CSV table of C-alpha atoms in Angstrom, one decimal:
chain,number,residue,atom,x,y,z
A,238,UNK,CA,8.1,16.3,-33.8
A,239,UNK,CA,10.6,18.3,-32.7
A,240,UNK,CA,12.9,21.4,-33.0
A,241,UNK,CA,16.9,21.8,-32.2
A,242,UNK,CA,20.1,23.5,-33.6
A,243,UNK,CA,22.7,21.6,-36.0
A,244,UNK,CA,25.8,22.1,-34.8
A,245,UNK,CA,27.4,21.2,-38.0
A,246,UNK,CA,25.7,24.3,-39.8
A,247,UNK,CA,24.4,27.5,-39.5
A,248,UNK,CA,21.1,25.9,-39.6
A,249,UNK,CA,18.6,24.7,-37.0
A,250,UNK,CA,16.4,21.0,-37.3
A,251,UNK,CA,13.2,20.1,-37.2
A,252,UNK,CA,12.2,16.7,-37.1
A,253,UNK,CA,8.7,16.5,-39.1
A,254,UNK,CA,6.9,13.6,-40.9
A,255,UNK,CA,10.5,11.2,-40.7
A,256,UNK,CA,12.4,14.6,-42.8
A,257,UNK,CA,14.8,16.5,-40.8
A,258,UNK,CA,13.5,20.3,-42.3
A,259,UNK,CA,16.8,22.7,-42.1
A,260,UNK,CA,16.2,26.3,-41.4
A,261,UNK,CA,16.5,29.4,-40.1
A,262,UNK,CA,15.0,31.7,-38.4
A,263,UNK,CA,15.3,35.6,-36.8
A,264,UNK,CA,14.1,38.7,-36.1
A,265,UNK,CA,11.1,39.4,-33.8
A,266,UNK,CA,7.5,40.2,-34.2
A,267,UNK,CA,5.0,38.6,-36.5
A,268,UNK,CA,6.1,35.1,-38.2
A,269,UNK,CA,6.3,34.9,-41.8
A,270,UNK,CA,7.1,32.0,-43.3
A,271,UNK,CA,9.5,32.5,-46.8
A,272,UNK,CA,9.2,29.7,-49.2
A,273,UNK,CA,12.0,29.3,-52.0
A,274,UNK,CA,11.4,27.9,-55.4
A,275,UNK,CA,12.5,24.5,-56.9
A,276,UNK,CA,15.9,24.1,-57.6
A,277,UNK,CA,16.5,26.8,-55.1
A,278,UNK,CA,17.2,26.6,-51.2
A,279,UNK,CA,16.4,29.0,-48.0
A,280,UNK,CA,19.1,31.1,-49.5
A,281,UNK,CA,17.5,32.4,-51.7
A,282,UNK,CA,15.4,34.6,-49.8
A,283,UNK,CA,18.6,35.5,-47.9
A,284,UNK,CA,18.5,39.2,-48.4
A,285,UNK,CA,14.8,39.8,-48.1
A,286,UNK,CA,14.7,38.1,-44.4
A,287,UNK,CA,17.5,40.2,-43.5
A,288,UNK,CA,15.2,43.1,-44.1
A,289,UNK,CA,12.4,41.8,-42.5
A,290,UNK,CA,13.8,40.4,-39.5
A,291,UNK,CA,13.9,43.5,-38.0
A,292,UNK,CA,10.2,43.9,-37.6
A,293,UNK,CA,9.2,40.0,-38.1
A,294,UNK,CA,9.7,36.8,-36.8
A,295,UNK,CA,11.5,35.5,-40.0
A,296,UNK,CA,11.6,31.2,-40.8
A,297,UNK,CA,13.0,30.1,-44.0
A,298,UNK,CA,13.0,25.8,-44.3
A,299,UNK,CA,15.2,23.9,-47.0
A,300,UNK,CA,12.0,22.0,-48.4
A,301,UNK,CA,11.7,18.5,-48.7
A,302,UNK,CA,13.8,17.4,-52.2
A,303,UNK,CA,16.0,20.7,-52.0
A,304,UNK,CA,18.9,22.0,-49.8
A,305,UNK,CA,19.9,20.5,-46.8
A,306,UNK,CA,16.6,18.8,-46.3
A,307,UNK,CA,17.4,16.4,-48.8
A,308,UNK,CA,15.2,13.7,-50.2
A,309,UNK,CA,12.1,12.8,-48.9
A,310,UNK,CA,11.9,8.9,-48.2
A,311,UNK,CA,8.5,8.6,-49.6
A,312,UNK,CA,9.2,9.9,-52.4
A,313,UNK,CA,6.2,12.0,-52.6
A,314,UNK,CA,6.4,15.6,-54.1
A,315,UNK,CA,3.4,16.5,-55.0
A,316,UNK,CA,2.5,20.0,-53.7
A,317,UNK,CA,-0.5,19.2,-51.2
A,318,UNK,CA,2.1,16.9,-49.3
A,319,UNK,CA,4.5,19.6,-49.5
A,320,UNK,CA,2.1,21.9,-48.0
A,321,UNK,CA,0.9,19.6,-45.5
A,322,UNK,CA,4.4,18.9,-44.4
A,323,UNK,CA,5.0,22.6,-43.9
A,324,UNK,CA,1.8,22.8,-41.5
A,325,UNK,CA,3.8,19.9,-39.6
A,326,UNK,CA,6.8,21.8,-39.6
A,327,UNK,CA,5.3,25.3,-38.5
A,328,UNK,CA,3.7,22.8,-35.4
A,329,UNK,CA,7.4,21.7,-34.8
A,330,UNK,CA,8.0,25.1,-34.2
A,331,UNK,CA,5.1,25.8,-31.9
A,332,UNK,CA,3.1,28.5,-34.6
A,333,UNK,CA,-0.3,28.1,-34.6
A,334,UNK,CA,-0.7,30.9,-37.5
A,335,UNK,CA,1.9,32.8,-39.9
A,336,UNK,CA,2.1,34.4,-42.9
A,337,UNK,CA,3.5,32.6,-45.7
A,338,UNK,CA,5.2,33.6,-49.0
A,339,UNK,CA,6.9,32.2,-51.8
A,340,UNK,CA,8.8,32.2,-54.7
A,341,UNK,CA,7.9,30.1,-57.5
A,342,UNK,CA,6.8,26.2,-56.4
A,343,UNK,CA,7.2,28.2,-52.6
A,344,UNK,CA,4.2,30.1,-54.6
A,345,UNK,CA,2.5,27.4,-55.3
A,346,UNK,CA,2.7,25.7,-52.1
A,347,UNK,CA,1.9,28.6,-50.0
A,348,UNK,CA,-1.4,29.2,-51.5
A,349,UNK,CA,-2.3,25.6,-51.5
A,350,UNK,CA,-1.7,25.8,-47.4
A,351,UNK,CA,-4.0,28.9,-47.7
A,352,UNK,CA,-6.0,26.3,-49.3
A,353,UNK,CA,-5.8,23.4,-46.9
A,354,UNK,CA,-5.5,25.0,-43.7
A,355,UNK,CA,-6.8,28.5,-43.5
A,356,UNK,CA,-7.2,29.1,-39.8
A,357,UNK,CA,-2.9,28.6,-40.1
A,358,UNK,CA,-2.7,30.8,-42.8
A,359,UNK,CA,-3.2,34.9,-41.6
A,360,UNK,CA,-1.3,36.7,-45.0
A,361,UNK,CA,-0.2,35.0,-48.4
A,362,UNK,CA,2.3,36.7,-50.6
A,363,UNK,CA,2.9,35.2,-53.6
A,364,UNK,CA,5.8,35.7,-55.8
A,365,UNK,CA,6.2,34.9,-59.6
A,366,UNK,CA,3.7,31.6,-57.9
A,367,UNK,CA,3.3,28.9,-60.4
A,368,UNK,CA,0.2,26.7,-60.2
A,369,UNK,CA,-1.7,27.2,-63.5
A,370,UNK,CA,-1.7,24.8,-66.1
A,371,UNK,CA,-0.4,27.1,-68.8
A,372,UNK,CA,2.9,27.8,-66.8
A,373,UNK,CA,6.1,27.2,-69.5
A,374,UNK,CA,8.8,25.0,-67.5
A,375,UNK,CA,12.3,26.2,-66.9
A,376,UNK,CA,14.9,24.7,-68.6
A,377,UNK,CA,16.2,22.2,-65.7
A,378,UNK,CA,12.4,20.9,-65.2
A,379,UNK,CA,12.2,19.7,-69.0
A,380,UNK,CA,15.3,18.4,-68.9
A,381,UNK,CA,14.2,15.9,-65.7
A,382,UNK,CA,10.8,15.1,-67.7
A,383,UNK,CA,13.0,13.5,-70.6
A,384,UNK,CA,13.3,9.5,-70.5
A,385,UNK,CA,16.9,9.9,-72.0
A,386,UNK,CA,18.6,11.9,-69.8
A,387,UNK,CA,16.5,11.3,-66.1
A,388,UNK,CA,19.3,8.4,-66.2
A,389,UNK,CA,21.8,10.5,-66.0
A,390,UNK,CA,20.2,13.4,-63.9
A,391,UNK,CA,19.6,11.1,-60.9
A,392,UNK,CA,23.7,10.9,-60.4
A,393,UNK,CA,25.2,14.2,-62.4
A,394,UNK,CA,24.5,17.5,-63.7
A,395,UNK,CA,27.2,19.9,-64.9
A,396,UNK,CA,27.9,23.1,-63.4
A,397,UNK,CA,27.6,25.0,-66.7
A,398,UNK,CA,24.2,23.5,-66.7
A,399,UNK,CA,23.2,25.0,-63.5
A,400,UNK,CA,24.9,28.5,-64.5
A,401,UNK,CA,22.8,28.1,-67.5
A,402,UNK,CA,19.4,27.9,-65.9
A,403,UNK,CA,20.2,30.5,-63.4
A,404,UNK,CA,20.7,33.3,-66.1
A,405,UNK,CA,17.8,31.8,-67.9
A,406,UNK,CA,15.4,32.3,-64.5
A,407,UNK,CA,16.9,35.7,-64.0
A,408,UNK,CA,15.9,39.6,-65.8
A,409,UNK,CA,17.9,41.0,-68.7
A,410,UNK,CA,18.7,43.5,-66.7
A,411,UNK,CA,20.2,41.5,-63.7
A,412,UNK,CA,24.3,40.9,-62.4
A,413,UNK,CA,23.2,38.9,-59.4
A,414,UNK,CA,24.6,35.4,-61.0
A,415,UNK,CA,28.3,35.0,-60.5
A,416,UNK,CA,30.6,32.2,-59.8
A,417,UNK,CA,29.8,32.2,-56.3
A,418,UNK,CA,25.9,31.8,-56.7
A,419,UNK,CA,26.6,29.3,-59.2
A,420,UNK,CA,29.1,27.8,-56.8
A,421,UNK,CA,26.4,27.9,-53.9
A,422,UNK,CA,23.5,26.5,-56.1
A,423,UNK,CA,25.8,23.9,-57.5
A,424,UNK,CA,27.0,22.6,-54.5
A,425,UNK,CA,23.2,22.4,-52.7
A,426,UNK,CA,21.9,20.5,-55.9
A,427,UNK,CA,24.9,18.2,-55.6
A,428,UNK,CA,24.2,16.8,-52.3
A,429,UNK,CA,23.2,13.0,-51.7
A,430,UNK,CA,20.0,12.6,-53.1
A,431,UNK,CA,19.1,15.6,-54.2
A,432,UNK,CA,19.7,15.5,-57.9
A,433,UNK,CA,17.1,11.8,-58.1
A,434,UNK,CA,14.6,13.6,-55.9
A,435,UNK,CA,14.5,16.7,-58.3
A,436,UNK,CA,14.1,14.2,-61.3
A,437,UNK,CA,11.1,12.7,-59.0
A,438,UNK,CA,10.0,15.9,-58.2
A,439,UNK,CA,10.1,16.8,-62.1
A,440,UNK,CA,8.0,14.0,-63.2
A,441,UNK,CA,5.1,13.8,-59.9
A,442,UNK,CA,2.0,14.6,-61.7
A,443,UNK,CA,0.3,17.4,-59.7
A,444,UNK,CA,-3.5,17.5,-60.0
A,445,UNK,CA,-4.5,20.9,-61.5
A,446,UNK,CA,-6.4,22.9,-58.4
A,447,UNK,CA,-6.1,26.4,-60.4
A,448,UNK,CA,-9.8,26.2,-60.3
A,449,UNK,CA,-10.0,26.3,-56.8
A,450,UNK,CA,-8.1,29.8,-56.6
A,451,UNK,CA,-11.5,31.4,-56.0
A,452,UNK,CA,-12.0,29.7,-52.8
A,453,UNK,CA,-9.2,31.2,-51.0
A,454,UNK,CA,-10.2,34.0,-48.6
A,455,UNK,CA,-6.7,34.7,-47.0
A,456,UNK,CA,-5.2,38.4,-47.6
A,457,UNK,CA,-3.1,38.2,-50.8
A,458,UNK,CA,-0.6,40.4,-52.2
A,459,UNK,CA,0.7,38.8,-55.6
A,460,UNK,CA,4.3,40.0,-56.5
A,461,UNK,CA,5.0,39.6,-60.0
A,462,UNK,CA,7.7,40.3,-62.8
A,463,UNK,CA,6.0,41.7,-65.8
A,464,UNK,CA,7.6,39.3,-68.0
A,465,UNK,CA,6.5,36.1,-66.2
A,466,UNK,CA,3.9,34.4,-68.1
A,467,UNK,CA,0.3,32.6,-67.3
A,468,UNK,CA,-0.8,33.3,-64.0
A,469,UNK,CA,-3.7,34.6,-62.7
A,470,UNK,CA,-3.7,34.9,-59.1
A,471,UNK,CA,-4.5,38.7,-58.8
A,472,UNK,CA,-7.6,38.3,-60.9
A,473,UNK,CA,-8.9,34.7,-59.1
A,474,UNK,CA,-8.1,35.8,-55.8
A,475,UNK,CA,-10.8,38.0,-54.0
A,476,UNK,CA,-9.2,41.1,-52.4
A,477,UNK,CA,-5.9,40.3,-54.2
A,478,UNK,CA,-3.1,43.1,-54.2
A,479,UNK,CA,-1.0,42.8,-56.9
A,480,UNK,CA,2.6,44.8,-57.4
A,481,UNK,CA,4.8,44.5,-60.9
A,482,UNK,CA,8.4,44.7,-60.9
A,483,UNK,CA,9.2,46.2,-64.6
A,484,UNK,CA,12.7,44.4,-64.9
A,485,UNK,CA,12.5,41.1,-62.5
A,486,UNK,CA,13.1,37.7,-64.0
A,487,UNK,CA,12.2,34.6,-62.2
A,488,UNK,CA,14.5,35.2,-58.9
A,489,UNK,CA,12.9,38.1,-57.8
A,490,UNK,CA,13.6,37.6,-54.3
A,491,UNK,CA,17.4,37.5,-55.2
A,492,UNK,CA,17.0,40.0,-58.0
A,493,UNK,CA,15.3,42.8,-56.1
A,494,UNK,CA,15.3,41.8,-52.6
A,495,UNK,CA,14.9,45.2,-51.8
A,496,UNK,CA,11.4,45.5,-53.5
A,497,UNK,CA,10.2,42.3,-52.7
A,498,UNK,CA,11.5,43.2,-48.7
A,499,UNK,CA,9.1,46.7,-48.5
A,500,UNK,CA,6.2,45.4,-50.3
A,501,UNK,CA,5.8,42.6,-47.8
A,502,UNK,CA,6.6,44.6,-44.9
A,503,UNK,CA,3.9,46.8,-45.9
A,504,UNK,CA,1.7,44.3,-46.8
A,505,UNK,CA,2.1,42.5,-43.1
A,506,UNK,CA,0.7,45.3,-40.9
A,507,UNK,CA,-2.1,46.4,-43.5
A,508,UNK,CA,-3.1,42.5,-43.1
A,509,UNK,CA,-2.9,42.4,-39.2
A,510,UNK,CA,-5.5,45.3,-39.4
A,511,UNK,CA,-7.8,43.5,-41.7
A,512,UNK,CA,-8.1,40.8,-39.5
């Protein structure tokens, strides 16, 4: 495994488990790892490690399926090989511990890593995390799940259709999607491989480890919009923190970078403390 810039991008390599991981990484201090959603790339925490790289050591990947990262060969996406892959990748890089948060299936994979490898795992902030059976599936993933159209999926999805599921992820309240998000988003789902390994990804049956929640003894702060639906992690978590956003949609990270910026800044130090 190892680690070394892309000189065709803004981006740096690392070579782990046959993938070469895309990412980037700034700032100074303790390492937080940001994990983005499905569908979604490093960008989309964009704003947030700006803020934090002032006081952190800030690493956002493209993972596995999504980005730049592109497909992996195996074709497996279920989240304990994601998470097991971003242990890899954080040994790439020569990080023995980190905090890690994400957004969404980042959620979902971060706290399965807080799962699977605790003594990596010294902070876990989840936002909007999915991982509960009762989660209701965005627009794009029930699309991928039907026979008719994975077809189709695996070699073309129109741009409205992507502009469409941004505004459906997003708050009422939100102006963040505009032609050049769409653009960005479009163009990232577009490359080689990506749109069959999103249709693999879509139908990979993930074993249900919501019952296992309990078990995790890492620091949590759960970041949530208040109209997200079905998940429990503040209440199954011991210890859990738990901040609402009143108008947030899915992206909150994007939304209200901000918010999401401050309450993990503040979270970070409180949790070196505890330790």
């Amino acid at each position: 495994m190892k680690s070394n810039h892309n000189p065709t991008s803004d981006t740096e390599i690392a070579s782990v488990d046959g993938l070469r991981v895309h990412y980037k990484r700034a700032g100074q201090g303790p390492t937080v790892v940001l994990l983005h959603g499905s569908g979604s790339s490093l960008e989309g925490f964009e704003r947030v490690a700006a803020l934090l790289s002032s006081s952190c050591d800030v690493i956002r990947p493209d993972l596995p399926g999504f980005g730049r990262t592109g497909p992996r060969p195996d074709r497996d996406y279920r989240v304990r090989t994601y998470a097991r892959t971003i242990a890899s990748f954080m040994t790439a890089l020569h990080v023995p511990r980190f905090a890690v948060a994400g957004n969404s299936l980042g959620g979902n994979i971060a706290w399965n890593l807080a799962l699977d490898a605790p003594e990596r795992v010294d902070g876990l902030v989840l936002v909007n995390a999915t991982g509960y059976p009762e989660k209701s599936l965005p627009a794009g993933l029930r699309l991928a799940r039907n026979p008719l159209l994975r077809p189709v999926l695996r070699r073309w999805l129109p741009r409205g259709a992507t502009e469409r599921g941004l505004r459906e992820a997003v708050g009422p309240k939100s102006s963040i999607v505009d032609d050049a998000m769409v653009d960005r988003v479009y163009a990232l789902t577009s490359r080689p491989g990506n749109l069959s390994a999103f249709v693999d990804f879509a139908n990979t049956d993930q074993p249900d480890r919501s019952g296992e929640i309990t078990r995790i003894k890492v620091p949590t702060l759960v970041l949530r919009s208040a109209e997200i639906d079905g998940q429990h992690f503040a209440r199954d978590i011991p210890g859990a923190q738990e901040r609402v956003h009143p108008d947030g949609g899915h992206l909150l990270p994007e939304e209200y970078p901000d918010w999401v910026a401050a309450a993990i800044a503040e979270f970070l130090p409180a949790k070196e403390e505890r330790r």
